[in-house]
Amino acid sequence: MPLVIKDEYPEKLFRKDGKRLDGRDLDELRPIKMEVGVIKNADGSAYLEWGNNKVYAAVYGPREVHPHHLSKPDRGILRVFYRMATFSVFDRKRPAPGRREKEISMIVSDCLEPILFLELYPGTSFEVFIEVMDADGGTRCASTTVAALALADAGIPMKSLVSAIAVGKIDGKRVVDLSGIEDKAGEADFPIAITWYNEEISLLQFDGDMDLDEMNDFLEKAKVALSKIHQIQLDTLKSKYLLAQGELTNEKEIEGEN
Ligand code: UDP
């Protein structure tokens, strides 16, 4: 029986009808679904399905710092742990965290730190655990987005949310929201995050070739896409409170009837 290599790159990343391999237009996002309050033991949590990516984030804090020597007397600390489950990708992924996971943990932490008021929590820590259950390109962006949502779900004072997306170039065309195969077989991958309270870029990585005009165009495309993602984050948070409000109103009505 021939060996099946699932990750073999296709020759072309566009179909005959001009659509991308998964049927999307150039600027089209993959389907996105978010939920908060999914892990009951955590102070705050969120789940994100973004195309085939499935990512959980759980937040604990403010709480005592372990190990103690990491604690800072004048501010809280933020620790982010990004992990990809061993079954989340086709290749065998080693269970121990590798360099890539450490790098992404640091990136996500750098994106989240500016939105928190860590100076209000001396001697404590906020810990964000991110578990990628299924990975298909853009997991650092998905992780940043879902982690911000989990922090908000924990009720931690924040300046704003942060949202992230990867734009890039495939078969010479500029596209938004690269899938796994587009990330690997394309020419350029450009993950970007925005902190919304000041609209500053908190993540900008780049892998590939581009000139300045292309870069400006990529930034514009990313901004449009990021606004859509931000809106989904806000709607997800609001829906939790609307649901709670609805339940409260129902309870009051029942009490009034009795
Ligand atoms: N990937 C993989 N095995 C690994 C790491 C990554 O198959 O050990 C896949 C996974 O689908 C991931 C994609 O490659 O989403 C792109 O990985 P990259 O390091 O560019 O980070 P990401 O795009 O996920 O932020």
Tab-separated table of C-alpha atoms and ligand atoms in Angstrom:
chain	number	residue	atom	x	y	z
A	1	MET	CA	0.000	0.000	0.000
A	2	PRO	CA	1.446	3.428	-0.891
A	3	LEU	CA	2.333	5.685	2.001
A	4	VAL	CA	-0.111	8.594	2.235
A	5	ILE	CA	1.581	11.925	2.895
A	6	LYS	CA	-1.224	14.228	3.930
A	7	ASP	CA	0.890	17.351	4.080
A	8	GLU	CA	2.117	17.231	0.464
A	9	TYR	CA	1.809	20.746	-0.972
A	10	PRO	CA	-0.580	21.252	-3.899
A	11	GLU	CA	0.871	22.817	-7.061
A	12	LYS	CA	-1.685	25.607	-7.060
A	13	LEU	CA	-3.393	27.368	-4.168
A	14	PHE	CA	-6.292	28.651	-6.299
A	15	ARG	CA	-9.063	26.710	-8.008
A	16	LYS	CA	-10.062	27.195	-11.654
A	17	ASP	CA	-12.956	29.442	-10.569
A	18	GLY	CA	-10.469	31.838	-8.916
A	19	LYS	CA	-11.398	30.838	-5.373
A	20	ARG	CA	-8.914	29.615	-2.801
A	21	LEU	CA	-8.696	25.837	-2.227
A	22	ASP	CA	-11.224	26.025	0.625
A	23	GLY	CA	-13.614	28.067	-1.542
A	24	ARG	CA	-12.845	31.480	-0.058
A	25	ASP	CA	-12.357	34.817	-1.795
A	26	LEU	CA	-9.097	36.743	-1.305
A	27	ASP	CA	-10.376	38.846	1.612
A	28	GLU	CA	-12.666	36.243	3.148
A	29	LEU	CA	-12.169	34.992	6.681
A	30	ARG	CA	-12.639	31.367	7.647
A	31	PRO	CA	-15.782	30.751	9.750
A	32	ILE	CA	-15.225	31.943	13.335
A	33	LYS	CA	-17.098	30.855	16.452
A	34	MET	CA	-16.302	32.057	19.981
A	35	GLU	CA	-17.634	31.169	23.408
A	36	VAL	CA	-16.748	32.313	26.933
A	37	GLY	CA	-17.032	30.623	30.333
A	38	VAL	CA	-16.249	27.174	28.960
A	39	ILE	CA	-13.924	25.999	31.757
A	40	LYS	CA	-15.652	26.171	35.121
A	41	ASN	CA	-12.500	25.827	37.279
A	42	ALA	CA	-10.873	28.849	35.674
A	43	ASP	CA	-11.426	32.494	36.670
A	44	GLY	CA	-12.093	33.179	33.017
A	45	SER	CA	-12.053	31.099	29.868
A	46	ALA	CA	-12.864	31.097	26.199
A	47	TYR	CA	-13.043	28.751	23.230
A	48	LEU	CA	-12.412	29.638	19.625
A	49	GLU	CA	-13.094	27.737	16.442
A	50	TRP	CA	-11.454	29.496	13.539
A	51	GLY	CA	-11.683	27.407	10.395
A	52	ASN	CA	-10.228	24.086	11.477
A	53	ASN	CA	-8.382	25.601	14.441
A	54	LYS	CA	-9.832	24.720	17.822
A	55	VAL	CA	-8.305	26.608	20.747
A	56	TYR	CA	-9.089	26.895	24.465
A	57	ALA	CA	-7.782	29.606	26.790
A	58	ALA	CA	-8.075	29.539	30.592
A	59	VAL	CA	-7.103	32.413	32.890
A	60	TYR	CA	-6.201	32.221	36.587
A	61	GLY	CA	-5.457	35.298	38.677
A	62	PRO	CA	-4.615	37.494	40.330
A	63	ARG	CA	-3.041	34.794	42.499
A	64	GLU	CA	0.143	33.985	44.410
A	65	VAL	CA	3.241	33.657	42.237
A	66	HIS	CA	4.893	30.246	41.960
A	67	PRO	CA	7.865	30.070	42.037
A	68	HIS	CA	8.019	33.000	44.502
A	69	HIS	CA	11.249	34.462	43.135
A	70	LEU	CA	9.385	35.489	39.959
A	71	SER	CA	7.081	37.821	41.892
A	72	LYS	CA	7.592	41.584	41.579
A	73	PRO	CA	6.953	43.891	44.560
A	74	ASP	CA	5.637	46.792	42.462
A	75	ARG	CA	3.459	45.002	39.887
A	76	GLY	CA	1.747	41.798	38.865
A	77	ILE	CA	3.238	39.485	36.274
A	78	LEU	CA	1.611	37.846	33.274
A	79	ARG	CA	2.587	34.305	32.289
A	80	VAL	CA	1.335	32.729	29.093
A	81	PHE	CA	1.645	29.047	28.250
A	82	TYR	CA	0.814	28.163	24.619
A	83	ARG	CA	0.694	24.441	23.917
A	84	MET	CA	-0.282	22.426	20.880
A	85	ALA	CA	-1.837	19.052	21.693
A	86	THR	CA	0.141	16.106	20.327
A	87	PHE	CA	-2.908	15.111	18.260
A	88	SER	CA	-3.518	18.640	16.902
A	89	VAL	CA	-1.400	18.214	13.766
A	90	PHE	CA	-0.825	15.481	11.191
A	91	ASP	CA	2.872	14.983	12.006
A	92	ARG	CA	3.816	13.536	15.346
A	93	LYS	CA	4.233	16.535	17.608
A	94	ARG	CA	6.537	15.983	20.570
A	95	PRO	CA	4.603	16.344	23.830
A	96	ALA	CA	7.276	18.491	25.516
A	97	PRO	CA	7.037	22.203	24.724
A	98	GLY	CA	9.514	23.069	21.994
A	99	ARG	CA	11.105	26.336	20.903
A	100	ARG	CA	8.101	27.245	18.737
A	101	GLU	CA	5.701	26.945	21.688
A	102	LYS	CA	7.985	29.055	23.871
A	103	GLU	CA	8.231	31.675	21.137
A	104	ILE	CA	4.449	31.811	20.644
A	105	SER	CA	3.873	31.986	24.429
A	106	MET	CA	6.159	35.019	24.502
A	107	ILE	CA	4.464	36.644	21.501
A	108	VAL	CA	0.999	36.228	22.998
A	109	SER	CA	2.233	37.563	26.330
A	110	ASP	CA	3.696	40.640	24.595
A	111	CYS	CA	0.316	41.241	22.931
A	112	LEU	CA	-1.670	40.906	26.164
A	113	GLU	CA	0.563	42.770	28.602
A	114	PRO	CA	-0.197	46.280	27.245
A	115	ILE	CA	-3.962	45.830	27.752
A	116	LEU	CA	-3.680	44.942	31.462
A	117	PHE	CA	-3.159	47.177	34.515
A	118	LEU	CA	-0.461	44.980	36.046
A	119	GLU	CA	0.717	47.860	38.250
A	120	LEU	CA	-2.511	47.453	40.253
A	121	TYR	CA	-1.614	43.895	41.324
A	122	PRO	CA	1.835	43.920	43.030
A	123	GLY	CA	3.211	40.539	44.042
A	124	THR	CA	0.639	38.503	42.112
A	125	SER	CA	0.438	36.681	38.804
A	126	PHE	CA	-2.046	36.220	35.999
A	127	GLU	CA	-1.619	32.943	34.183
A	128	VAL	CA	-3.059	32.241	30.765
A	129	PHE	CA	-3.069	28.652	29.539
A	130	ILE	CA	-3.719	28.139	25.841
A	131	GLU	CA	-4.347	24.682	24.413
A	132	VAL	CA	-4.548	24.199	20.667
A	133	MET	CA	-6.611	21.057	20.124
A	134	ASP	CA	-6.656	21.211	16.333
A	135	ALA	CA	-4.226	23.336	14.296
A	136	ASP	CA	-4.600	24.608	10.759
A	137	GLY	CA	-2.564	27.802	10.316
A	138	GLY	CA	-2.697	31.036	12.296
A	139	THR	CA	-2.744	29.473	15.755
A	140	ARG	CA	-0.662	32.314	17.253
A	141	CYS	CA	-3.333	34.755	16.053
A	142	ALA	CA	-6.185	32.550	17.217
A	143	SER	CA	-4.433	32.140	20.584
A	144	THR	CA	-3.958	35.888	21.068
A	145	THR	CA	-7.600	36.541	20.189
A	146	VAL	CA	-9.038	33.831	22.441
A	147	ALA	CA	-6.690	34.677	25.343
A	148	ALA	CA	-7.861	38.320	25.321
A	149	LEU	CA	-11.432	37.068	25.454
A	150	ALA	CA	-10.654	34.774	28.403
A	151	LEU	CA	-9.046	37.668	30.314
A	152	ALA	CA	-12.178	39.747	29.758
A	153	ASP	CA	-14.326	36.801	30.849
A	154	ALA	CA	-12.318	36.685	34.095
A	155	GLY	CA	-13.493	40.246	34.788
A	156	ILE	CA	-9.930	41.531	34.951
A	157	PRO	CA	-9.759	45.308	34.345
A	158	MET	CA	-8.495	45.826	30.811
A	159	LYS	CA	-7.859	48.814	28.568
A	160	SER	CA	-9.389	46.985	25.606
A	161	LEU	CA	-9.341	43.693	23.809
A	162	VAL	CA	-6.639	42.667	21.361
A	163	SER	CA	-7.320	40.826	18.090
A	164	ALA	CA	-4.933	39.137	15.678
A	165	ILE	CA	-4.884	37.788	12.131
A	166	ALA	CA	-2.401	36.509	9.556
A	167	VAL	CA	-2.444	38.002	6.067
A	168	GLY	CA	-0.063	36.906	3.333
A	169	LYS	CA	0.718	36.079	-0.265
A	170	ILE	CA	-0.145	32.871	-2.074
A	171	ASP	CA	0.521	32.220	-5.780
A	172	GLY	CA	1.380	35.937	-6.091
A	173	LYS	CA	-1.963	37.131	-4.678
A	174	ARG	CA	-2.564	38.926	-1.376
A	175	VAL	CA	-4.979	37.097	0.893
A	176	VAL	CA	-6.455	37.411	4.349
A	177	ASP	CA	-6.468	34.681	7.004
A	178	LEU	CA	-4.055	32.016	5.745
A	179	SER	CA	-5.054	28.396	6.248
A	180	GLY	CA	-2.415	25.823	7.214
A	181	ILE	CA	-1.653	24.793	3.638
A	182	GLU	CA	-1.558	28.437	2.487
A	183	ASP	CA	0.814	29.229	5.352
A	184	LYS	CA	3.171	26.437	4.355
A	185	ALA	CA	2.971	26.588	0.540
A	186	GLY	CA	2.473	30.357	0.129
A	187	GLU	CA	5.144	33.028	-0.392
A	188	ALA	CA	4.533	35.264	2.609
A	189	ASP	CA	2.937	35.044	6.045
A	190	PHE	CA	2.331	38.221	8.028
A	191	PRO	CA	0.670	37.822	11.456
A	192	ILE	CA	-0.569	41.109	12.926
A	193	ALA	CA	-2.315	42.047	16.197
A	194	ILE	CA	-3.980	45.299	17.225
A	195	THR	CA	-4.649	46.565	20.745
A	196	TRP	CA	-7.900	48.450	20.366
A	197	TYR	CA	-7.628	51.137	23.062
A	198	ASN	CA	-4.875	52.910	21.140
A	199	GLU	CA	-5.102	51.065	17.789
A	200	GLU	CA	-1.429	50.192	18.005
A	201	ILE	CA	0.138	47.124	16.450
A	202	SER	CA	1.275	44.757	19.194
A	203	LEU	CA	2.389	41.902	16.956
A	204	LEU	CA	4.015	42.069	13.574
A	205	GLN	CA	6.003	39.134	12.318
A	206	PHE	CA	7.005	38.425	8.791
A	207	ASP	CA	8.127	35.468	6.807
A	208	GLY	CA	8.685	35.890	3.047
A	209	ASP	CA	9.146	38.724	0.511
A	210	MET	CA	7.265	42.004	0.113
A	211	ASP	CA	7.862	45.626	-0.837
A	212	LEU	CA	6.609	48.724	1.017
A	213	ASP	CA	3.468	49.146	-1.132
A	214	GLU	CA	2.529	45.556	-0.455
A	215	MET	CA	3.135	46.034	3.232
A	216	ASN	CA	0.792	49.045	3.352
A	217	ASP	CA	-1.863	47.088	1.489
A	218	PHE	CA	-1.445	44.141	3.858
A	219	LEU	CA	-1.870	46.449	6.853
A	220	GLU	CA	-5.082	47.878	5.364
A	221	LYS	CA	-6.494	44.415	4.646
A	222	ALA	CA	-5.552	43.237	8.120
A	223	LYS	CA	-7.252	46.223	9.730
A	224	VAL	CA	-10.561	45.508	7.978
A	225	ALA	CA	-10.400	41.841	8.974
A	226	LEU	CA	-9.362	42.676	12.537
A	227	SER	CA	-12.416	44.939	12.981
A	228	LYS	CA	-14.650	41.970	12.098
A	229	ILE	CA	-12.845	39.737	14.605
A	230	HIS	CA	-13.063	42.414	17.292
A	231	GLN	CA	-16.812	42.663	16.726
A	232	ILE	CA	-17.198	38.888	17.198
A	233	GLN	CA	-15.196	39.109	20.446
A	234	LEU	CA	-17.440	41.936	21.714
A	235	ASP	CA	-20.646	40.147	20.667
A	236	THR	CA	-19.472	36.965	22.423
A	237	LEU	CA	-18.844	38.812	25.679
A	238	LYS	CA	-22.120	40.721	25.443
A	239	SER	CA	-24.129	37.581	24.776
A	240	LYS	CA	-22.909	36.079	28.073
A	241	TYR	CA	-24.164	39.108	30.011
A	242	LEU	CA	-27.421	39.332	28.068
A	243	LEU	CA	-28.038	35.669	28.869
A	244	ALA	CA	-27.311	36.257	32.580
A	245	GLN	CA	-29.549	39.334	32.551
A	246	GLY	CA	-32.340	37.343	30.894
A	247	GLU	CA	-32.048	34.594	33.522
A	248	LEU	CA	-32.158	37.202	36.315
A	249	THR	CA	-35.235	38.869	34.844
A	250	ASN	CA	-36.949	35.475	34.564
A	251	GLU	CA	-36.125	34.676	38.189
A	252	LYS	CA	-37.537	38.027	39.320
A	253	GLU	CA	-40.702	37.504	37.299
A	254	ILE	CA	-41.182	34.052	38.858
A	255	GLU	CA	-40.568	35.500	42.355
A	256	GLY	CA	-43.126	38.263	41.606
A	257	GLU	CA	-45.710	35.685	40.541
A	258	ASN	CA	-45.264	33.688	43.784
B	1	UDP	N1	2.215	22.917	12.334
B	1	UDP	C1	2.414	21.563	12.285
B	1	UDP	N2	3.312	21.003	13.149
B	1	UDP	C2	4.004	21.742	14.056
B	1	UDP	C3	3.804	23.120	14.081
B	1	UDP	C4	2.901	23.682	13.212
B	1	UDP	O1	1.788	20.872	11.497
B	1	UDP	O2	4.809	21.177	14.838
B	1	UDP	C5	1.211	23.510	11.427
B	1	UDP	C6	-0.034	23.984	12.161
B	1	UDP	O3	-1.175	23.727	11.376
B	1	UDP	C7	0.203	25.471	12.283
B	1	UDP	C8	0.888	25.733	10.936
B	1	UDP	O4	1.750	24.634	10.768
B	1	UDP	O5	-0.984	26.195	12.451
B	1	UDP	C9	1.668	27.010	10.882
B	1	UDP	O6	2.575	27.043	11.944
B	1	UDP	P1	3.334	28.364	12.343
B	1	UDP	O7	4.552	27.963	13.121
B	1	UDP	O8	3.516	29.245	11.160
B	1	UDP	O9	2.371	29.065	13.401
B	1	UDP	P2	0.843	29.511	13.282
B	1	UDP	O10	0.555	29.876	11.832
B	1	UDP	O11	0.026	28.353	13.750
B	1	UDP	O12	0.723	30.690	14.165
